[in-house]
Short mmCIF file of C-alpha atoms in Angstrom, two decimals:
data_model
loop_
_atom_site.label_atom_id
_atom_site.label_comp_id
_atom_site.label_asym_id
_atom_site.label_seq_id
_atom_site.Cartn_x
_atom_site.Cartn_y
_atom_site.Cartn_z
CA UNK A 1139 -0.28 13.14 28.88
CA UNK A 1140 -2.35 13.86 26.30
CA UNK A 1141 -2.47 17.49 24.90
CA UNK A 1142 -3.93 19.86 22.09
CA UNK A 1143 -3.55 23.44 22.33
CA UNK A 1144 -5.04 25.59 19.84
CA UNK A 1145 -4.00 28.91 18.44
CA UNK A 1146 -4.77 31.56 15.89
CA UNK A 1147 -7.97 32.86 16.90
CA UNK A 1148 -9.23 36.43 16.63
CA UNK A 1149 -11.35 39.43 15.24
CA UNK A 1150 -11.42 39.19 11.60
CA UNK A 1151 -13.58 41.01 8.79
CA UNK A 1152 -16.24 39.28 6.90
CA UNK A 1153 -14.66 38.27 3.67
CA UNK A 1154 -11.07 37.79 5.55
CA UNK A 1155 -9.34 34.77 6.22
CA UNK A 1156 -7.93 32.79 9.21
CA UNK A 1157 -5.89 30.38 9.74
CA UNK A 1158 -5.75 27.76 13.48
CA UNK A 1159 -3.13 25.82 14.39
CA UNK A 1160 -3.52 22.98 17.11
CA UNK A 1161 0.08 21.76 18.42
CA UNK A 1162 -0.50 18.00 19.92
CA UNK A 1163 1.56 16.22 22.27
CA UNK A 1164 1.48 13.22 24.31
CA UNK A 1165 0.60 10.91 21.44
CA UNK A 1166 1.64 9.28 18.06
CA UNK A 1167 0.16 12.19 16.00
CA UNK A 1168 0.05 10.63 12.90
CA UNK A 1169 -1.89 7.29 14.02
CA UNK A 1170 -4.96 9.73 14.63
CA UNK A 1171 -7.80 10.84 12.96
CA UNK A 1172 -8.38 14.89 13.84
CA UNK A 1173 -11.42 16.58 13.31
CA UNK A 1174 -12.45 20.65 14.04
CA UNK A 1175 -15.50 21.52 15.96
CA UNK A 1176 -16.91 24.66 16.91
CA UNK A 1177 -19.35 25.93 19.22
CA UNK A 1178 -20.86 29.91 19.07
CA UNK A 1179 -21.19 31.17 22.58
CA UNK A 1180 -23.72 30.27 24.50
CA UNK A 1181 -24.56 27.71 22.02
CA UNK A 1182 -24.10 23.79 21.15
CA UNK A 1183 -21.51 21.86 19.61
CA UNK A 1184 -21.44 21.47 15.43
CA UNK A 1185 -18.51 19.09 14.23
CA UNK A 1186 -16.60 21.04 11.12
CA UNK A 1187 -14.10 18.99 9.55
CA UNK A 1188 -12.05 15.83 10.21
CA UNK A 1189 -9.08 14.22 8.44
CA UNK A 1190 -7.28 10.55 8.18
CA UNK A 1191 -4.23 10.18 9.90
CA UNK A 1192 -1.43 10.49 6.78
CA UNK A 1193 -3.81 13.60 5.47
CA UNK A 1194 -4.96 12.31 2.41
CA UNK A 1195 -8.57 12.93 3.07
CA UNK A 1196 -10.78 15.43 4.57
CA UNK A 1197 -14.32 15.95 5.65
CA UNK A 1198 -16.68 18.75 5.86
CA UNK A 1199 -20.11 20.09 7.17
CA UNK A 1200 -21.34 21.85 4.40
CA UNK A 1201 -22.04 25.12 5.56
CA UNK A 1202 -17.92 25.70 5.11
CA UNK A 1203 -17.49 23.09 2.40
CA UNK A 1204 -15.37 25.14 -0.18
CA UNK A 1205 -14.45 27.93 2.48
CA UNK A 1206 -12.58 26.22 5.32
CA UNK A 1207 -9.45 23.19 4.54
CA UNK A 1208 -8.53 21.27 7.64
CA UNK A 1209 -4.73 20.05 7.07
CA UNK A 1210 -1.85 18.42 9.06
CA UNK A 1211 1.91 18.32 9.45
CA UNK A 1212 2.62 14.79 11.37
CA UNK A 1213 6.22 16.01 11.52
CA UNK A 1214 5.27 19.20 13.59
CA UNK A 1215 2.46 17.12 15.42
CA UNK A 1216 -0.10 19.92 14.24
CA UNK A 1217 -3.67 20.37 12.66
CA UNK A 1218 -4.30 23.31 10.61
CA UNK A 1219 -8.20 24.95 9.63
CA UNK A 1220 -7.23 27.50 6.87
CA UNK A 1221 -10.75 29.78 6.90
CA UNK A 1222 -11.66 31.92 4.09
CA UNK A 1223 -14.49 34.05 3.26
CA UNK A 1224 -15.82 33.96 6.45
CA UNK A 1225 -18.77 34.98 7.48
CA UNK A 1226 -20.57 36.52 11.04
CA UNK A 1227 -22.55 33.14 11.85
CA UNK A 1228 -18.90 31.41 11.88
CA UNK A 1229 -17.98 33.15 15.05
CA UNK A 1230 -17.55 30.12 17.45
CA UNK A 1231 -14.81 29.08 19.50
CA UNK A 1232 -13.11 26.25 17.52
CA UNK A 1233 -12.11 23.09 19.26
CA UNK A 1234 -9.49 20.94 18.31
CA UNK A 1235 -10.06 16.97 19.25
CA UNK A 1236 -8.77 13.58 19.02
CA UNK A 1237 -10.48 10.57 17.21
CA UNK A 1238 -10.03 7.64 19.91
CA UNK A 1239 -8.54 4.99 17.52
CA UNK A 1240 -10.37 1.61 17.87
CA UNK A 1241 -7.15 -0.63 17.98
CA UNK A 1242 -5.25 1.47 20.38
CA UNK A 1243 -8.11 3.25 22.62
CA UNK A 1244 -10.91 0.39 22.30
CA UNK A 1245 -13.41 2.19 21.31
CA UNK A 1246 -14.26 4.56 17.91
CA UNK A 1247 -16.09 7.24 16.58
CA UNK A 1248 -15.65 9.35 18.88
CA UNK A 1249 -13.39 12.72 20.28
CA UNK A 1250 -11.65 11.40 23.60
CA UNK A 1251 -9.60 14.61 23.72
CA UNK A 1252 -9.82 18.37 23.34
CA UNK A 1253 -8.06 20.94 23.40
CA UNK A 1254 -9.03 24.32 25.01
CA UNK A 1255 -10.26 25.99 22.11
CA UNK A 1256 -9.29 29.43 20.36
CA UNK A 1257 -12.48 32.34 19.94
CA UNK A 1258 -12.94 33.78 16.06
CA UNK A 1259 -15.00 36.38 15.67
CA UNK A 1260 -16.05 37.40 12.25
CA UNK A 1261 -16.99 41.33 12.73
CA UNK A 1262 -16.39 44.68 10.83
CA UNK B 85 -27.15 17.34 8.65
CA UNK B 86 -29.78 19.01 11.48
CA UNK B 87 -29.20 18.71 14.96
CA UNK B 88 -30.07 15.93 17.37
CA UNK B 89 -32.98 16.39 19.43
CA UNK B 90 -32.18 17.28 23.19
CA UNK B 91 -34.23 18.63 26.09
CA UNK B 92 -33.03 22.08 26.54
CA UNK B 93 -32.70 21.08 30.26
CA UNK B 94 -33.16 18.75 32.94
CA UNK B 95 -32.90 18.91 37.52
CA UNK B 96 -32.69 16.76 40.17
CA UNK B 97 -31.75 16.29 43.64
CA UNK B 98 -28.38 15.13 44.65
CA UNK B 99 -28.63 11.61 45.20
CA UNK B 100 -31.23 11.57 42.34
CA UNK B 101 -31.12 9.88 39.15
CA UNK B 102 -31.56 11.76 35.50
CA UNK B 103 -32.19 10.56 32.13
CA UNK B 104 -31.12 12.87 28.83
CA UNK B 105 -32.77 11.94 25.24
CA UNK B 106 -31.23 11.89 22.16
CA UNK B 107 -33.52 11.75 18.97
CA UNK B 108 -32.22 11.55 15.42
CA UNK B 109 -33.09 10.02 12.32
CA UNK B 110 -32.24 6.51 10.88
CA UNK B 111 -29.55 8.14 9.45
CA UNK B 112 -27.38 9.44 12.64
CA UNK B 113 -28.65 7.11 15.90
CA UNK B 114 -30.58 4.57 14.47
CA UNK B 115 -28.30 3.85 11.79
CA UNK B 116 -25.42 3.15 13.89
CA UNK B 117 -24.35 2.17 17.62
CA UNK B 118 -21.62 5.36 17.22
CA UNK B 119 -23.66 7.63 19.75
CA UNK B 120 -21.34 9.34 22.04
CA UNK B 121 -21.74 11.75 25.40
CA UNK B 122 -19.92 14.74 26.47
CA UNK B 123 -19.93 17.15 29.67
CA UNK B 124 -19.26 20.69 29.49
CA UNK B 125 -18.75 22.66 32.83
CA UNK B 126 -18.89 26.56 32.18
CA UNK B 127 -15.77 27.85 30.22
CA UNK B 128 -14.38 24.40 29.87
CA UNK B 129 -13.61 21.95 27.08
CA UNK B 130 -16.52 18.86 26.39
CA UNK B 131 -15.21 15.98 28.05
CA UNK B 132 -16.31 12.42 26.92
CA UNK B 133 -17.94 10.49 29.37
CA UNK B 134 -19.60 7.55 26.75
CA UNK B 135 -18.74 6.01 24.03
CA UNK B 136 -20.48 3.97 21.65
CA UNK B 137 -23.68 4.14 23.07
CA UNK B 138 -22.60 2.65 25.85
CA UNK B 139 -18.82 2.23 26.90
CA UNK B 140 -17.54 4.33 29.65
CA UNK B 141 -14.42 5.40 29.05
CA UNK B 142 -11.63 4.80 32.09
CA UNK B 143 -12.35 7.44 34.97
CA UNK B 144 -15.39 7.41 33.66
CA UNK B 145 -17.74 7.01 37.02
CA UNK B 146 -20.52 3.68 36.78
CA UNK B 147 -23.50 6.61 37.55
CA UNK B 148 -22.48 7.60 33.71
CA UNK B 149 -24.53 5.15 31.75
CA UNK B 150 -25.98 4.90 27.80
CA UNK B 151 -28.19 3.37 25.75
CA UNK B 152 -30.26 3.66 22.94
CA UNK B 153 -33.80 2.58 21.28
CA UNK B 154 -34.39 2.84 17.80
CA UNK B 155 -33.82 6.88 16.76
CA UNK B 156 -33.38 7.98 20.54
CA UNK B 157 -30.08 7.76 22.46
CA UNK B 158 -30.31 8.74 26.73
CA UNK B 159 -27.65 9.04 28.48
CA UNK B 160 -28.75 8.15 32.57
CA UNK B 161 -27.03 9.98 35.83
CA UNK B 162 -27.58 8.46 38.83
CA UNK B 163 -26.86 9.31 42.02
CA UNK B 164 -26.39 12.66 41.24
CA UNK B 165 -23.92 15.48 42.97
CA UNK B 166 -23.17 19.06 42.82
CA UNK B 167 -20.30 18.41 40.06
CA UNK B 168 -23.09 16.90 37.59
CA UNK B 169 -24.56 20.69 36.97
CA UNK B 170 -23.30 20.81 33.08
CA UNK B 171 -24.51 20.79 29.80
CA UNK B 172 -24.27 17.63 27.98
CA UNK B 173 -24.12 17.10 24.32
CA UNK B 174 -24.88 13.95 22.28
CA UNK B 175 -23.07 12.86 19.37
CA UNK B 176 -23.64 10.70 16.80
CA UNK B 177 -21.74 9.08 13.50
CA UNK B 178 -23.93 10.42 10.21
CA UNK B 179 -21.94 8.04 7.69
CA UNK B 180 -19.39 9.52 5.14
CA UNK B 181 -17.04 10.22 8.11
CA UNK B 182 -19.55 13.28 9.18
CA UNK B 183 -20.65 13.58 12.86
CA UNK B 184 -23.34 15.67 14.36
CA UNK B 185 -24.19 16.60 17.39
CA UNK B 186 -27.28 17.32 19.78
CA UNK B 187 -28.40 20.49 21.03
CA UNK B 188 -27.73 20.17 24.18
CA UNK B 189 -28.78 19.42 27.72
CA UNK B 190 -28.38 21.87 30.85
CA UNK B 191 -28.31 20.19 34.13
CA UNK B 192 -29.39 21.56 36.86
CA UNK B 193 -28.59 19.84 40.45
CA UNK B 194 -30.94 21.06 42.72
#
């Protein structure tokens, strides 16, 4: 069974830092894309970041290009969003998810699993 | 990127049909058959429910179904019941590996 659990959310200060962790299980880890996407309460989704399977590029939406770096450790099955200088409109809960891979799932572009999501809120 | 165009929400009757639009740009939804659906109950992770305009994913039930028309994406429930009520999101490929998604639909089952 597929699974993605994230962790590392919290209250932080504008300015401070944070860094998520997703743990994934159930899969081959590193034959995935991953990708980051948030949603603010009460609000819709906006896709954040992404990355190729062996981590050796990375995508952004550009309202954190420069602040936020997605990463992964395929030998500890888990996606990392380092956030820095963060600010009070990126309080969101931040959603982990799965690129379906076209030669394994049938069917691309798209996240065919999420996690639960951890909350960050960016408050002094 | 800006959002996708959504109806903030949309009702019918169970056993009713409803149809959600989708509107981007020539750069999102027209420029590629990469539009994707999600449900979200209350509290809950999305949940895909179509794929590539029009694929529905295994588990997936038939009254889930897609399509698309130039800029506009819809996403059609028929035969609708009380699990339906949930907002659903459209999603679309933007080129340069970037997605981005719709505003969002609240469904009401009345």
């Amino acid at each position: 069974e597929v699974q993605l659990v994230e962790s590392g959310g919290g209250v932080v200060q504008p300015g401070g830092s944070l860094r998520l962790s997703c743990a994934a299980s159930g899969f081959t880890f590193g034959g995935y894309w991953m990708t980051w996407v948030r949603q603010v309460p009460g609000k819709g989704l906006e896709w954040v970041a992404n990355m190729t399977p062996d981590g050796s590029q990375t995508y952004y939406v550009d309202s954190v290009k420069g602040r936020f770096i997605i990463s992964r450790d395929n030998a500890k099955n888990s996606l990392y969003l380092q956030m820095n200088s963060l600010r009070a409109e990126d309080t969101a809960v931040y959603y982990c998810a799965r690129h379906a891979n076209l030669f394994i799932d049938g069917y691309n572009y798209v996240f065919d699993y999420w996690g639960q999501g951890t909350l960050v809120t960016v408050s002094s | 990127q800006s959002a996708l165009t959504q109806p903030p929400s949309a009702s019918g009757s169970p056993g009713q049909s409803v149809t959600i639009s989708c509107t981007g740009t020539s750069s999102d939804v027209g420029g590629y058959n990469y539009v994707s659906w999600y449900q979200q109950h209350p509290g809950k992770a999305p949940k895909l429910i179509i794929s590539e305009v029009i694929k529905r994913p295994s588990g997936v039930p038939d009254r889930f179904s897609g399509s698309k028309s130039g800029n506009t994406a819809s996403l059609t429930v028929s035969g609708l019941q009380a699990e339906d009520e949930a907002d659903y999101y459209c999603c679309s490929y933007a080129g340069s590996n970037s997605f981005v998604f719709g505003i969002g639909t609240k469904v009401t089952v009345l």
